[in-house]
Each structure stands twice: as C-alpha cells, then as structure tokens.
mmCIF file of C-alpha atoms and ligand atoms in Angstrom:
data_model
loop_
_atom_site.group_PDB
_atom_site.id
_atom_site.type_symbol
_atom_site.label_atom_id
_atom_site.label_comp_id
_atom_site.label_asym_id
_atom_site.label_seq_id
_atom_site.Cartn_x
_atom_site.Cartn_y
_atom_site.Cartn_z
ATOM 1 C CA UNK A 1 -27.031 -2.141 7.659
ATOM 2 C CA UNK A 2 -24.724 -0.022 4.906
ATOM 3 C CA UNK A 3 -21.203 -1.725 4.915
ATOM 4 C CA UNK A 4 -18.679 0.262 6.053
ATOM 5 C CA UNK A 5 -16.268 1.826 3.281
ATOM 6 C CA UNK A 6 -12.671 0.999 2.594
ATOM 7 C CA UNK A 7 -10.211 2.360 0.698
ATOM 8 C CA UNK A 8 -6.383 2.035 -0.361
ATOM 9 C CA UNK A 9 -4.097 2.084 -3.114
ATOM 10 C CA UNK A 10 -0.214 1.515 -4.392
ATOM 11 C CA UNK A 11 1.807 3.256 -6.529
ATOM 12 C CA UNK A 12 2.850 2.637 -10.075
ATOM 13 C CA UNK A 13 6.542 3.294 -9.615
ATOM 14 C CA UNK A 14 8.737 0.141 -9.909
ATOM 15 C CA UNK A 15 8.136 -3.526 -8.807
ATOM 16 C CA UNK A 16 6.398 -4.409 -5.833
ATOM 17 C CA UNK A 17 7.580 -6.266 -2.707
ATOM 18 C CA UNK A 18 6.750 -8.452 0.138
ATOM 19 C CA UNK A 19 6.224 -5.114 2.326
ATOM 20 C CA UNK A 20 3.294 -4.334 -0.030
ATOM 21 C CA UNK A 21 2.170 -7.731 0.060
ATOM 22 C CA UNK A 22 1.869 -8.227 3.609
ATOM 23 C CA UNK A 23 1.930 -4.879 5.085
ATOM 24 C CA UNK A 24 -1.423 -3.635 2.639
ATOM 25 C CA UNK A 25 -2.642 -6.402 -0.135
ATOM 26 C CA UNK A 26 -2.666 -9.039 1.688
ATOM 27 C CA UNK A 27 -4.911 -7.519 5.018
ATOM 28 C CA UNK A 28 -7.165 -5.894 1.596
ATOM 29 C CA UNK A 29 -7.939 -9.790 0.546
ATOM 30 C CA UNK A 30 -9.242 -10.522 4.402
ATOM 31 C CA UNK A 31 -11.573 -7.013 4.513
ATOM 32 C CA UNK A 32 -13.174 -8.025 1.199
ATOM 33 C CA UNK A 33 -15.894 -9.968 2.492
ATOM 34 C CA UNK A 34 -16.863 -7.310 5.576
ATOM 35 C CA UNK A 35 -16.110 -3.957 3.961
ATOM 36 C CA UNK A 36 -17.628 -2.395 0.749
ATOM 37 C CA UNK A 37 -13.679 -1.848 -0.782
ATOM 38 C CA UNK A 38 -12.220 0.594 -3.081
ATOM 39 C CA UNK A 39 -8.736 -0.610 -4.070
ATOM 40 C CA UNK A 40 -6.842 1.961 -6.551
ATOM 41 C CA UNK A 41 -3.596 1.930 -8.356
ATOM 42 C CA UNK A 42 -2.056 5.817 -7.591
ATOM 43 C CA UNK A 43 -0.683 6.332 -10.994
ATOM 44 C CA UNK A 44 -0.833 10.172 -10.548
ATOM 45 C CA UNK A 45 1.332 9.747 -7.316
ATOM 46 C CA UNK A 46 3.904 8.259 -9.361
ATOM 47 C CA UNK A 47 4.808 11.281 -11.287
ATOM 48 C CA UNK A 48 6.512 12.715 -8.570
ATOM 49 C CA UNK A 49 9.397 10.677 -9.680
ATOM 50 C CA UNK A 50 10.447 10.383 -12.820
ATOM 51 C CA UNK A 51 9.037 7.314 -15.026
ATOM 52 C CA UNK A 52 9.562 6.219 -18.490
ATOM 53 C CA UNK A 53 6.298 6.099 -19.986
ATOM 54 C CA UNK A 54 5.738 3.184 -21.381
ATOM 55 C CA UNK A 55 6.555 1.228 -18.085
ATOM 56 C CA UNK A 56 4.354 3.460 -16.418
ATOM 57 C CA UNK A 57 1.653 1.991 -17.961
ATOM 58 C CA UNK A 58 2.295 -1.249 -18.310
ATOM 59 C CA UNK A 59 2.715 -1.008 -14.156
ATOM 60 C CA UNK A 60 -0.218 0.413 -13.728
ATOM 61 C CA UNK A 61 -1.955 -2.560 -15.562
ATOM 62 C CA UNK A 62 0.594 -5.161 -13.845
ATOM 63 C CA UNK A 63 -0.955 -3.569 -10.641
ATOM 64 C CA UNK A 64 -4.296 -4.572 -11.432
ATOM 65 C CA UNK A 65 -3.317 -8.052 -12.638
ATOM 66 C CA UNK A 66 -1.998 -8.154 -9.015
ATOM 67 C CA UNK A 67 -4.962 -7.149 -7.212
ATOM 68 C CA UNK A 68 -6.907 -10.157 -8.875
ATOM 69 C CA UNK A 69 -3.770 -12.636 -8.533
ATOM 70 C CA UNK A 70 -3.603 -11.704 -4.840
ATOM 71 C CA UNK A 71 -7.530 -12.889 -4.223
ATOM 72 C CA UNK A 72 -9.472 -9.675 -4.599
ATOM 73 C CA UNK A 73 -12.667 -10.706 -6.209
ATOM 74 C CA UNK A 74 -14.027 -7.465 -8.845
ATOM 75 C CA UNK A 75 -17.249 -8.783 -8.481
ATOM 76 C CA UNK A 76 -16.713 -7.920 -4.031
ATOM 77 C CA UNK A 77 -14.163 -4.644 -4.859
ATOM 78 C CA UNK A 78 -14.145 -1.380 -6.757
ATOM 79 C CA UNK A 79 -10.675 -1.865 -8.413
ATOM 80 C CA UNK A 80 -9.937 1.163 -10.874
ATOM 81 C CA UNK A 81 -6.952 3.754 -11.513
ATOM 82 C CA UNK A 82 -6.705 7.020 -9.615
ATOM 83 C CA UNK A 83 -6.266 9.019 -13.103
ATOM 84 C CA UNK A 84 -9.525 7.508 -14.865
ATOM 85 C CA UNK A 85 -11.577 9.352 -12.084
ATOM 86 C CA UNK A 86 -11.168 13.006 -12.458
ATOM 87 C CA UNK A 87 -12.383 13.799 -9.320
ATOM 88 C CA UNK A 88 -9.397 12.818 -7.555
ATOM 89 C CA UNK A 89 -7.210 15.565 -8.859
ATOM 90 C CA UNK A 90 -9.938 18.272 -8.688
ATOM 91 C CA UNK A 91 -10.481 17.490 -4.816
ATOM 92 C CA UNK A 92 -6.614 17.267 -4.569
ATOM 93 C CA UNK A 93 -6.671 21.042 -5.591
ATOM 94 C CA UNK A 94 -9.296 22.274 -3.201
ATOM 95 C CA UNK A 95 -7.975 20.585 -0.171
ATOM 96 C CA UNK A 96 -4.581 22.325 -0.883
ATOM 97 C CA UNK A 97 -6.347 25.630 -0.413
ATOM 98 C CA UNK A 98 -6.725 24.169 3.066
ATOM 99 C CA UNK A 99 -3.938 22.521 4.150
ATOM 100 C CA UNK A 100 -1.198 24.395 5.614
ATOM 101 C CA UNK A 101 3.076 24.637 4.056
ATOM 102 C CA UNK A 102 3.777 23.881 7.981
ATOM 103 C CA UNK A 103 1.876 20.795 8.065
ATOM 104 C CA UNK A 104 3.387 19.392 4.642
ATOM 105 C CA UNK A 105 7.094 20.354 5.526
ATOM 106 C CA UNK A 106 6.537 17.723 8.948
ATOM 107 C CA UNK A 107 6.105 14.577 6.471
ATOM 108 C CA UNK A 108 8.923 12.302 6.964
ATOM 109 C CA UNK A 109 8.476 10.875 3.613
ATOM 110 C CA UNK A 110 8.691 14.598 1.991
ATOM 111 C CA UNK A 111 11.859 14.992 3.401
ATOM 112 C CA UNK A 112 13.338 11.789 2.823
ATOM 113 C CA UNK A 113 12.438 11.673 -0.620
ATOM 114 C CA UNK A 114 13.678 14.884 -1.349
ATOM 115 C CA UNK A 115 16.857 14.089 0.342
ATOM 116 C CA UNK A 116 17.239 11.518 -2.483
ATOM 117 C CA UNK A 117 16.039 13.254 -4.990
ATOM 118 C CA UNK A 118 18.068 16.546 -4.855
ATOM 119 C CA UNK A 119 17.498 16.832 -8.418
ATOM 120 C CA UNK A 120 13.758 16.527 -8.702
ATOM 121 C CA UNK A 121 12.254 18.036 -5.502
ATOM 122 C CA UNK A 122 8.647 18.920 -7.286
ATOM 123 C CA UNK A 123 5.882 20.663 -5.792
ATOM 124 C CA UNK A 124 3.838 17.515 -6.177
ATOM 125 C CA UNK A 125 6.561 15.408 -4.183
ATOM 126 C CA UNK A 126 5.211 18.278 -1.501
ATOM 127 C CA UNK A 127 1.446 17.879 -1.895
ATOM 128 C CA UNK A 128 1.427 13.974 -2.588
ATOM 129 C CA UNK A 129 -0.539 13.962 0.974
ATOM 130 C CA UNK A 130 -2.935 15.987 -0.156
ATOM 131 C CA UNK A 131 -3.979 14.304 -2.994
ATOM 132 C CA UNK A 132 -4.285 10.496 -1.108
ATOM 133 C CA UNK A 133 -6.350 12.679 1.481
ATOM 134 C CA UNK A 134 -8.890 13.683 -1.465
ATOM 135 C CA UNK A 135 -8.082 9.687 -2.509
ATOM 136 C CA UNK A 136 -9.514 8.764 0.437
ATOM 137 C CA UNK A 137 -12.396 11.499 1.682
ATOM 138 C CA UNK A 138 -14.222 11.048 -2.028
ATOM 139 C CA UNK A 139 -15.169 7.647 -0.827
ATOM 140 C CA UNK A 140 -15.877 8.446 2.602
ATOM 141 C CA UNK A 141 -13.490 5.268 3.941
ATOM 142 C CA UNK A 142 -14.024 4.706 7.400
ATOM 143 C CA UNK A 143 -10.896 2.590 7.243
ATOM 144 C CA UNK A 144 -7.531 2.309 5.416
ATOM 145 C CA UNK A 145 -4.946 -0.616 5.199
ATOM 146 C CA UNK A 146 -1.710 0.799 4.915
ATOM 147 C CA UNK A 147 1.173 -0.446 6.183
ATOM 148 C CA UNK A 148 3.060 1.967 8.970
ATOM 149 C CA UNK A 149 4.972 4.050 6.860
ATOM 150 C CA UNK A 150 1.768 5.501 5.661
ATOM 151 C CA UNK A 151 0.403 6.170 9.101
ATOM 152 C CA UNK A 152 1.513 9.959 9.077
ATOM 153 C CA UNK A 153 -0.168 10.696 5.891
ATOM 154 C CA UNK A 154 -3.561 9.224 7.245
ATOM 155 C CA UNK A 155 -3.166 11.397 10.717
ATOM 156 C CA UNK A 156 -2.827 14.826 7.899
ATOM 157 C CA UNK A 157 -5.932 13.503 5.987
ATOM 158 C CA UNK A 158 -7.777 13.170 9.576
ATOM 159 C CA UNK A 159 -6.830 16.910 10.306
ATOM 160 C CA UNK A 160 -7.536 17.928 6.899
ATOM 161 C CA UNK A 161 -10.739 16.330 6.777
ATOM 162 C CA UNK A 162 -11.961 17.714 10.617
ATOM 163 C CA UNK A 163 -10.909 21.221 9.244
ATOM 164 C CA UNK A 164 -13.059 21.162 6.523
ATOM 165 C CA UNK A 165 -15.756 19.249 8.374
ATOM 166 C CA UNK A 166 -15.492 22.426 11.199
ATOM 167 C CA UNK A 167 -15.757 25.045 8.222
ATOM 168 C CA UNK A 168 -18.606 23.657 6.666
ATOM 169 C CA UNK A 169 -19.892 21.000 8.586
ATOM 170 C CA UNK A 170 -20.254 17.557 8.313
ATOM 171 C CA UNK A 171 -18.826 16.593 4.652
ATOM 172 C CA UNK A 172 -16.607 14.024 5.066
ATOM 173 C CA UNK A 173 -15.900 10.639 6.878
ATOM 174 C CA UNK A 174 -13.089 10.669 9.428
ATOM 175 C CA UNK A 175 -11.289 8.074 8.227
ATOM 176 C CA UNK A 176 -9.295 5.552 10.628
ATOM 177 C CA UNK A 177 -6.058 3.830 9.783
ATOM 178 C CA UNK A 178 -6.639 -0.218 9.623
ATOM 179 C CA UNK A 179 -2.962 -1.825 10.092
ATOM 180 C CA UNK A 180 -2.267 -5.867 10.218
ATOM 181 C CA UNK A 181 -1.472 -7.907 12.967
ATOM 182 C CA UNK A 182 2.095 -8.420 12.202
ATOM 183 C CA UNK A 183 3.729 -7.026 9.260
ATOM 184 C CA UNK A 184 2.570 -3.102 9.064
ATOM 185 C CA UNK A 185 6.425 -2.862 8.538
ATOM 186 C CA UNK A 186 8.506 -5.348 6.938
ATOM 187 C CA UNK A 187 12.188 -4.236 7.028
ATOM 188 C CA UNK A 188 15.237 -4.876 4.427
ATOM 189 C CA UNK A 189 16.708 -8.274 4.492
ATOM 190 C CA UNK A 190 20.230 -6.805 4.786
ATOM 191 C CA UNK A 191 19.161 -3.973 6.776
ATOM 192 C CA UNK A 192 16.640 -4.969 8.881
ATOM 193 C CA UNK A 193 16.843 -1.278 10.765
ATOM 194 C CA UNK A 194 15.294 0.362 7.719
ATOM 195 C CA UNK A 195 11.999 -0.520 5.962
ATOM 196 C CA UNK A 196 12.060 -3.216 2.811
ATOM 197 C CA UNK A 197 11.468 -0.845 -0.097
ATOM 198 C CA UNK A 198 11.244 -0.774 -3.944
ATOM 199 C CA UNK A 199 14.106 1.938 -4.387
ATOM 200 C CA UNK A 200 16.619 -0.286 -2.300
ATOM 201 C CA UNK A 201 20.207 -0.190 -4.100
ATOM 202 C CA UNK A 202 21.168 -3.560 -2.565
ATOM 203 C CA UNK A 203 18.981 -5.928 -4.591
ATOM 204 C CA UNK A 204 19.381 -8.627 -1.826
ATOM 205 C CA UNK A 205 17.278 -6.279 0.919
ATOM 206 C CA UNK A 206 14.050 -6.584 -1.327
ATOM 207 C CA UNK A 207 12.100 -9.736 -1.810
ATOM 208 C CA UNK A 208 10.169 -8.487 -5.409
ATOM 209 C CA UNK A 209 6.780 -10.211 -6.127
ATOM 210 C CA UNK A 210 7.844 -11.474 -9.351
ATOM 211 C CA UNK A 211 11.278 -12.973 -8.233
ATOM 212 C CA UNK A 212 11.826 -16.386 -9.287
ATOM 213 C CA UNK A 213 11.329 -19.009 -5.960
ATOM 214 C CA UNK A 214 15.300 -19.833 -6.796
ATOM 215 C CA UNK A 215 16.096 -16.387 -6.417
ATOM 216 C CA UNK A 216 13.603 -15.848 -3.091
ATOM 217 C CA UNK A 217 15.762 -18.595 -1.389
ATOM 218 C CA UNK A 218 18.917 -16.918 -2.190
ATOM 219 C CA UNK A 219 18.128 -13.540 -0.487
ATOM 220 C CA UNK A 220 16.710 -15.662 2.437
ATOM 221 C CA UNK A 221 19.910 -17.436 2.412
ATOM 222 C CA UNK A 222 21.421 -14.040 2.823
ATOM 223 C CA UNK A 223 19.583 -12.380 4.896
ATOM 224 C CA UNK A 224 21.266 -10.631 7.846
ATOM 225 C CA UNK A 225 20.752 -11.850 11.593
ATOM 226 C CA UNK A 226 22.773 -12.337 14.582
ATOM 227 C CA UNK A 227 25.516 -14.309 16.293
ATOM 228 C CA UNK A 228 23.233 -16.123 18.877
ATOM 229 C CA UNK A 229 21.350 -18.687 16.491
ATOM 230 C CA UNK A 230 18.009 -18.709 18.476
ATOM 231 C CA UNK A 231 14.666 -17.645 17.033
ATOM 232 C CA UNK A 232 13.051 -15.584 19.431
ATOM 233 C CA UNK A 233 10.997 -12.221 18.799
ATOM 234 C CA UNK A 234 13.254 -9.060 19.858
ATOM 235 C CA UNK A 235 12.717 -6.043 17.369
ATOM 236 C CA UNK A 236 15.121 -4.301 19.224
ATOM 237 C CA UNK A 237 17.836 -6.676 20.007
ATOM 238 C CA UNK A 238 17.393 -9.174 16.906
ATOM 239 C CA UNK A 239 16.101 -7.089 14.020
ATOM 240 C CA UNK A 240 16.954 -9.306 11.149
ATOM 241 C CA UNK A 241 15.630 -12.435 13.115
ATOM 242 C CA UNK A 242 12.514 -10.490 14.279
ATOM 243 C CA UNK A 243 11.323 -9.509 10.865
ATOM 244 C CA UNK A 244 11.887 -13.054 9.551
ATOM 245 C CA UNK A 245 9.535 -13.804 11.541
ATOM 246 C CA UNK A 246 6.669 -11.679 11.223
ATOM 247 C CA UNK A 247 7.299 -12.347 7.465
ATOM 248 C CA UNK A 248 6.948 -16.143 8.384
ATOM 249 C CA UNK A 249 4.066 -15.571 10.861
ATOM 250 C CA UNK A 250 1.979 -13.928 7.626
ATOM 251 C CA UNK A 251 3.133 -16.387 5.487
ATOM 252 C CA UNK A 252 1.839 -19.481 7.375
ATOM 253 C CA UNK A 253 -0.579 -17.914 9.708
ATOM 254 C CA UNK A 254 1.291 -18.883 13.363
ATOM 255 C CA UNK A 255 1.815 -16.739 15.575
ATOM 256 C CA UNK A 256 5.300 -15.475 16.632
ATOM 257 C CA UNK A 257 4.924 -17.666 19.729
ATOM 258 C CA UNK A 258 4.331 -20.931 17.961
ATOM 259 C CA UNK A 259 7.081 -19.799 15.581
ATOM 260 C CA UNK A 260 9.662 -19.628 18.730
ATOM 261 C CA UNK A 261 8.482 -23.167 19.884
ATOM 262 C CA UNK A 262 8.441 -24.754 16.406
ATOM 263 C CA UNK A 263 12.087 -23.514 15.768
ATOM 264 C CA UNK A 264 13.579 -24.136 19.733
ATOM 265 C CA UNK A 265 16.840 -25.826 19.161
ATOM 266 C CA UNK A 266 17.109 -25.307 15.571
ATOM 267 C CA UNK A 267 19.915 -22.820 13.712
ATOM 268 C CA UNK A 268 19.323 -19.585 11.838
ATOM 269 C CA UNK A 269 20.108 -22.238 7.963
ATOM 270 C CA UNK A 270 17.398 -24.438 8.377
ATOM 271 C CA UNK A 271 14.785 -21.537 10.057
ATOM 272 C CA UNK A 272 15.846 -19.138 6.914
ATOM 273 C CA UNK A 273 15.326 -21.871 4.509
ATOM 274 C CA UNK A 274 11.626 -22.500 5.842
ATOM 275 C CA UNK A 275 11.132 -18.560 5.567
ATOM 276 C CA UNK A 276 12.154 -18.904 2.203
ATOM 277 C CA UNK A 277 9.487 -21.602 1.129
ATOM 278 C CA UNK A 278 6.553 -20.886 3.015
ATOM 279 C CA UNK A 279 6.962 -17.518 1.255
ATOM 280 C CA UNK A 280 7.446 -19.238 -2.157
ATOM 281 C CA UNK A 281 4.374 -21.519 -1.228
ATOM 282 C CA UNK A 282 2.482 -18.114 -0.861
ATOM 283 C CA UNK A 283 3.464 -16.254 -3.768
ATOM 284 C CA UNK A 284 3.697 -19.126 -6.091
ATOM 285 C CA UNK A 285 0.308 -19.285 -7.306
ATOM 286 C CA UNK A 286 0.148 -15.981 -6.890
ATOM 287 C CA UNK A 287 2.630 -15.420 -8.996
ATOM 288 C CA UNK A 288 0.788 -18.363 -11.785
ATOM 289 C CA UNK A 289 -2.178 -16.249 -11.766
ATOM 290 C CA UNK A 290 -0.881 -13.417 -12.008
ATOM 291 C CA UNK A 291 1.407 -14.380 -15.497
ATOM 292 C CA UNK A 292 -1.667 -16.069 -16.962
ATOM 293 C CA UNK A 293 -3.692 -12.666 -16.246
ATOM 294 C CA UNK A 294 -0.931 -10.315 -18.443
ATOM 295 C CA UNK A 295 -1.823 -12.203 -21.125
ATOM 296 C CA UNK A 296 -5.553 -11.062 -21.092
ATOM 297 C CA UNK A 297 -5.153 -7.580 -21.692
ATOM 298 C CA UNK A 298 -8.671 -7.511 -22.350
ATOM 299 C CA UNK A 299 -9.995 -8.430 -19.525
ATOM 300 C CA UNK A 300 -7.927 -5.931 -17.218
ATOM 301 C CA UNK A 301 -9.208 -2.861 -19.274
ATOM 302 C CA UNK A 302 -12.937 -4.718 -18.551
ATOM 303 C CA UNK A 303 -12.301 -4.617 -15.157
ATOM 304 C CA UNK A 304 -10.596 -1.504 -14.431
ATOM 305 C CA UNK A 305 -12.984 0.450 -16.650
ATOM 306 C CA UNK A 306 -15.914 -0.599 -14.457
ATOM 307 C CA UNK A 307 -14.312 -0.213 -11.355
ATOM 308 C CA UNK A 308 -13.771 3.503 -12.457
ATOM 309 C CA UNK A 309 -17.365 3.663 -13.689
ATOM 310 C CA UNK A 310 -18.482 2.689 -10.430
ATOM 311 C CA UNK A 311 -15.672 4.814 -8.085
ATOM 312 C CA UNK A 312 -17.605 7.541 -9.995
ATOM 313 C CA UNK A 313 -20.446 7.469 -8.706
ATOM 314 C CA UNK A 314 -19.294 7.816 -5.629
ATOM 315 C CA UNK A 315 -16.874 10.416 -6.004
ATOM 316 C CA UNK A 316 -18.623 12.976 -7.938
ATOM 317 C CA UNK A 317 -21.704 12.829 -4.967
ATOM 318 C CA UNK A 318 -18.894 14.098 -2.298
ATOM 319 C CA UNK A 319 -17.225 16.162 -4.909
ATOM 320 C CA UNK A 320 -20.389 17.966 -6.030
ATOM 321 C CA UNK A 321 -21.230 18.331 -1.853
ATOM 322 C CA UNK A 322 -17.869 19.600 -1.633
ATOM 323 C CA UNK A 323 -18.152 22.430 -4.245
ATOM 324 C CA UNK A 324 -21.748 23.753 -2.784
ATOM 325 C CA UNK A 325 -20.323 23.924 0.343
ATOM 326 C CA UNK A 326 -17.618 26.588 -0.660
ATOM 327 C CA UNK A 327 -18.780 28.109 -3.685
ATOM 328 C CA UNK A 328 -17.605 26.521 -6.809
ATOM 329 C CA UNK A 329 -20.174 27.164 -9.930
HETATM 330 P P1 TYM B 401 3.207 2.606 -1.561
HETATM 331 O O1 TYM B 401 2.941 2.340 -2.994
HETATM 332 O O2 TYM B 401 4.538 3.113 -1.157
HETATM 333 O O3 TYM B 401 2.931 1.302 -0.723
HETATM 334 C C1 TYM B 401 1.709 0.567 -0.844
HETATM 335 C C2 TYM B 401 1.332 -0.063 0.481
HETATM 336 O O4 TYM B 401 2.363 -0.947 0.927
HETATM 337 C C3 TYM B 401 2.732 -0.615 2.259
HETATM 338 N N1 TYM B 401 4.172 -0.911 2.433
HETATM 339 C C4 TYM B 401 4.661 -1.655 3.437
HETATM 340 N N2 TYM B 401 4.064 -2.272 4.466
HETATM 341 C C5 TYM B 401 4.845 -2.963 5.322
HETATM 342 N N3 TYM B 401 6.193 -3.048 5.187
HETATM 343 C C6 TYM B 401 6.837 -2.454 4.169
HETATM 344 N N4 TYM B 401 8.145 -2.562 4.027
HETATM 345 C C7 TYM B 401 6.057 -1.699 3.234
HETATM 346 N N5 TYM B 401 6.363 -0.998 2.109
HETATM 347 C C8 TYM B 401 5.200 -0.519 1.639
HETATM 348 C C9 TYM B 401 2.447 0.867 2.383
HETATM 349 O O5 TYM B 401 2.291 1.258 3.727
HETATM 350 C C10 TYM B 401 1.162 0.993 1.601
HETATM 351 O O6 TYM B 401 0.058 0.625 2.400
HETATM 352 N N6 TYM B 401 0.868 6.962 -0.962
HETATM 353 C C11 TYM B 401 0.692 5.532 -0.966
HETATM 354 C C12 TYM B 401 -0.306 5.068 -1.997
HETATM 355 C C13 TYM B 401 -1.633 5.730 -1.862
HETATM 356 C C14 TYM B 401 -2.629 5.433 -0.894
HETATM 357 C C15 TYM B 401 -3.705 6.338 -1.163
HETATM 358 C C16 TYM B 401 -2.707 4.523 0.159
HETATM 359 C C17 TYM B 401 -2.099 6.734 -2.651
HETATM 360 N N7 TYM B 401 -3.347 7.104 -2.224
HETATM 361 C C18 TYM B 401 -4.853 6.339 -0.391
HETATM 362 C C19 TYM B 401 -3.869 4.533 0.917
HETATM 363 C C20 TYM B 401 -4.926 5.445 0.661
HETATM 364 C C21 TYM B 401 2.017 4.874 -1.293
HETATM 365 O O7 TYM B 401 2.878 5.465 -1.861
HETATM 366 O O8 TYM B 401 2.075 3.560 -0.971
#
C-alpha cells in the first residue's frame, strides 16, 4: 500500500526554539519511518518581515543543517526549500483567486502580526495562508505536524482545498492537522500565558536551539512558577509549572503522571534544574551535529538540491492538474 503523505515546514526568520523543536521537528523525526515526508524550509514566508539578506540565507541553510541534526534521515524525507520549487508560488497565486478577504481578515496571526508591525503590514503578511495552503495541497499531505498555533491556518487550507475540490472535483487531498502528545504549545518561560516565540523581547522567555547548556540552565533557573512548590499538571492554575512539564515530559519521554510522582515532595530548584538538563541532554548532540554539519556546506546544497528535484515531481503533477482544471494554457 502507497504511504500516506506528509508535509511541514519552518520559517527562515530568526533562531529557532524549543517550541519548534517539540511542538513540530521533533513529532517530524517519529513520522519518518510511517509517512512518505516532505519537510521544507518557508523562506518565501519570511519576507513578510523584513530580513537582512545575507542572514536570510545563511538561515535557510542553518534550517536544513537542523533537519539532519534533529534525526531526519534524506535518504527517508524530501527535505528542500520552498523557493527552489516554483510551483509553490504559482499555486499560491491561483488559490488567492479563491479564497475570500473575509476569511483572511479572521487569522489571528494576521492580526497580531500586524499589530506589531504597524510599519510593515504587506499584502503578503495577508495571504501568508494562502501560500502554506498551496505548500501543502501540491503534495497532497494527508497530514501536517504543526504545533497549535498553526491549527487555524490548516482549518483555511481544508476550506480552501474542499472549495476547489467542489468547483472542479476531486483535485486535492484534504489534508488533516497531526499535533503531538504534549507540547503542540510550549509557552514563554517568563510568561507562561503566551506562547514561547522567536520575536520575544525578554530573552529569558525563549529557550534558542543554539544556546549554550550554561545559558539553558540559567533561563530554567528563571523561569516563572508559583508560590505553592508542588509539581502537579494545572494549565490553568499553574501555567509556568505546567509547561515545565510538558517540556520535561518530551524531553525524557514520561508522562506528566510519572513526572508528578517522580517530583512528590521535592521544590520548584531542584525540579527546574532537572528540566534544565534533560533538555541539555536532548539538544546536546543535537546541537554537536548540527555545528559539525555548517561546516559542510557542500553537502547541504547536495541535499537540498535533491530534495527540490524530487518535491518537483510531485508538485508540477498537481500543479499541471490544477491548471487543466480551470483553464490556464
Ligand atoms: P513557524 O516557523 O512559526 O513554526 C514552525 C513550527 O513550530 C511550531 N511552533 C510551536 N509549537 C509549539 N509551541 C510553540 N511555542 C511553538 N512555536 C512554533 C509551529 O506550530 C510550526 O509547526 N507558517 C508556518 C510555516 C509553514 C508551514 C507550511 C507549516 C509554511 N508552510 C506548510 C506547515 C505546512 C510557520 O510560520 O511556522
């Protein structure tokens, strides 16, 4: 039987963190043995903020190195960059023609990015969910490992896709969102009401792939909790406590239960401290790999230049299906 397809990606924009670790690369890593995976780096995304572009590119190769640090085998996974296959933008530009201004102006991540961005709300900061729907219907994904924050743009490719699928009958996949068993949202260390991410302004929220483990213990160390110095799961009532924990749970593999009885009795300093180094045991040779990989420039353009050879393939069959069913010479 055909695997089933998977597909997901990350942006180019700034350093990663432990949200994109466990809330995406980390679940890809498990799916790569059962799934026929596409894993892309959305370089094109990233222009709706402003980059230097230099480090643009260097991130999008870092982002690779990553992929292959983290466990994903290129021999198992497609890995390539959005930009080296052209059909991404030219089935972004179709499926604007239908997808509706109403449905755009509902994305939470629209408006809070262009609440930060007074100065730079773009058109493509608009129609960035358009073009990760056409990421994701070229490859006909059945599934997609996001983390939650990415959940609303998966429901607008789902209604895009049965639109178009209505119109002109059966073209695309309906894809389904895939999310992990305990971190699909990792929140800020000092504000564990709000979602750990890149653009933080208090350094201390974000745990940053690349930070040193001396550094990883500090911001453990620091990390906001409570007054009642018990670990116990509450989201609601113990926020900071809560998401230590699902960060610990992915880090070692127990489950929040065992993590309650393991800690019983102990304080909030020694549980953060064990946070802090079964996270540093993960990422550490992670992190190895990863250096050792940025010094083989050549291999990274070997294996990203495939991977968009063979996302190719793929994309221009749906894409050229797409254009006879509306039209396009
Ligand atoms: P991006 O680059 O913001 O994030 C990449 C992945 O990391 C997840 N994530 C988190 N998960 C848990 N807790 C957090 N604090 C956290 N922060 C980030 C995100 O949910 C995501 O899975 N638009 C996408 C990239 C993209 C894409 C696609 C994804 C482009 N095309 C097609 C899937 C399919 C984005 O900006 O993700």
């Amino acid at each position: 039987m055909e695997k089933k397809k998977v597909l997901s990606g990350v942006q180019s924009t700034g350093r990663l963190t432990l949200g994109n670790y466990f809330g995406a690369i980390n679940n890809w890593v498990e799916m790569q043995e059962e799934y026929d995976c596409y894993y892309m780096i959305a370089n094109l995304h990233s222009l709706t903020v402003r980059n230097d572009p230099e480090t643009l590119k260097n991130n999008t190769k870092k982002i690779i190195a990553l992929y292959l640090a983290a466990g994903l085998d290129p021999q198992k996974n497609t890995l390539f960059i959005q930009s080296q296959v052209k059909e991404h933008a030219e089935l972004s530009w179709i499926l604007n023609c239908y997808t509706y201004m109403g449905e755009l102006s509902r994305m939470t991540q629209f408006k809070d990015k262009s609440e930060k961005h007074t100065d730079n709300i773009n058109a493509g900061l608009f129609t960035y969910p358009v073009l990760m729907a056409a990421d994701i219907l070229l490859y006909q994904a059945d599934y997609v490992p996001v983390g939650v924050d990415q959940m609303q743009h998966l429901e607008i490719t789902r209604d895009i896709a049965e639109r178009f699928n209505k119109l002109y009958g059966k073209t695309f996949v309906i894809p389904e969102v895939y999310l992990g068993k305990v971190s699909s949202k990792i929140m800020g260390l000092q504000d564990p009401t709000a979602k750990m991410s890149k653009s933080a302004t208090n350094l201390n929220d974000v745990i940053f792939l690349e930070d040193e483990p001396d550094l990883i213990l500090k911001k453990f160390k620091k990390a906001v909790t409570d007054s009642e110095n018990k670990v116990q799961y509450n989201p609601e009532n113990k926020p900071g406590v809560s998401n230590l924990m699902q960060i610990y749970s992915s880090a070692t593999g127990s489950t929040l239960k065992e993590i309650e009885k393991e800690f019983e009795g102990s304080g909030y300093g020694d549980f953060k401290t064990k946070v802090a180094e079964a996270v540093i045991s993960k990422l550490e040779p992670i992190q190895n790999k990863y250096n050792d990989l940025l010094n083989n420039q050549g291999y990274l353009e070997e294996i990203y230049t495939r991977g968009a050879e063979k996302a190719r393939e793929l994309a221009s069959k749906t894409l050229k299906d797409v254009k006879e069913r509306i039209g396009i010479l």
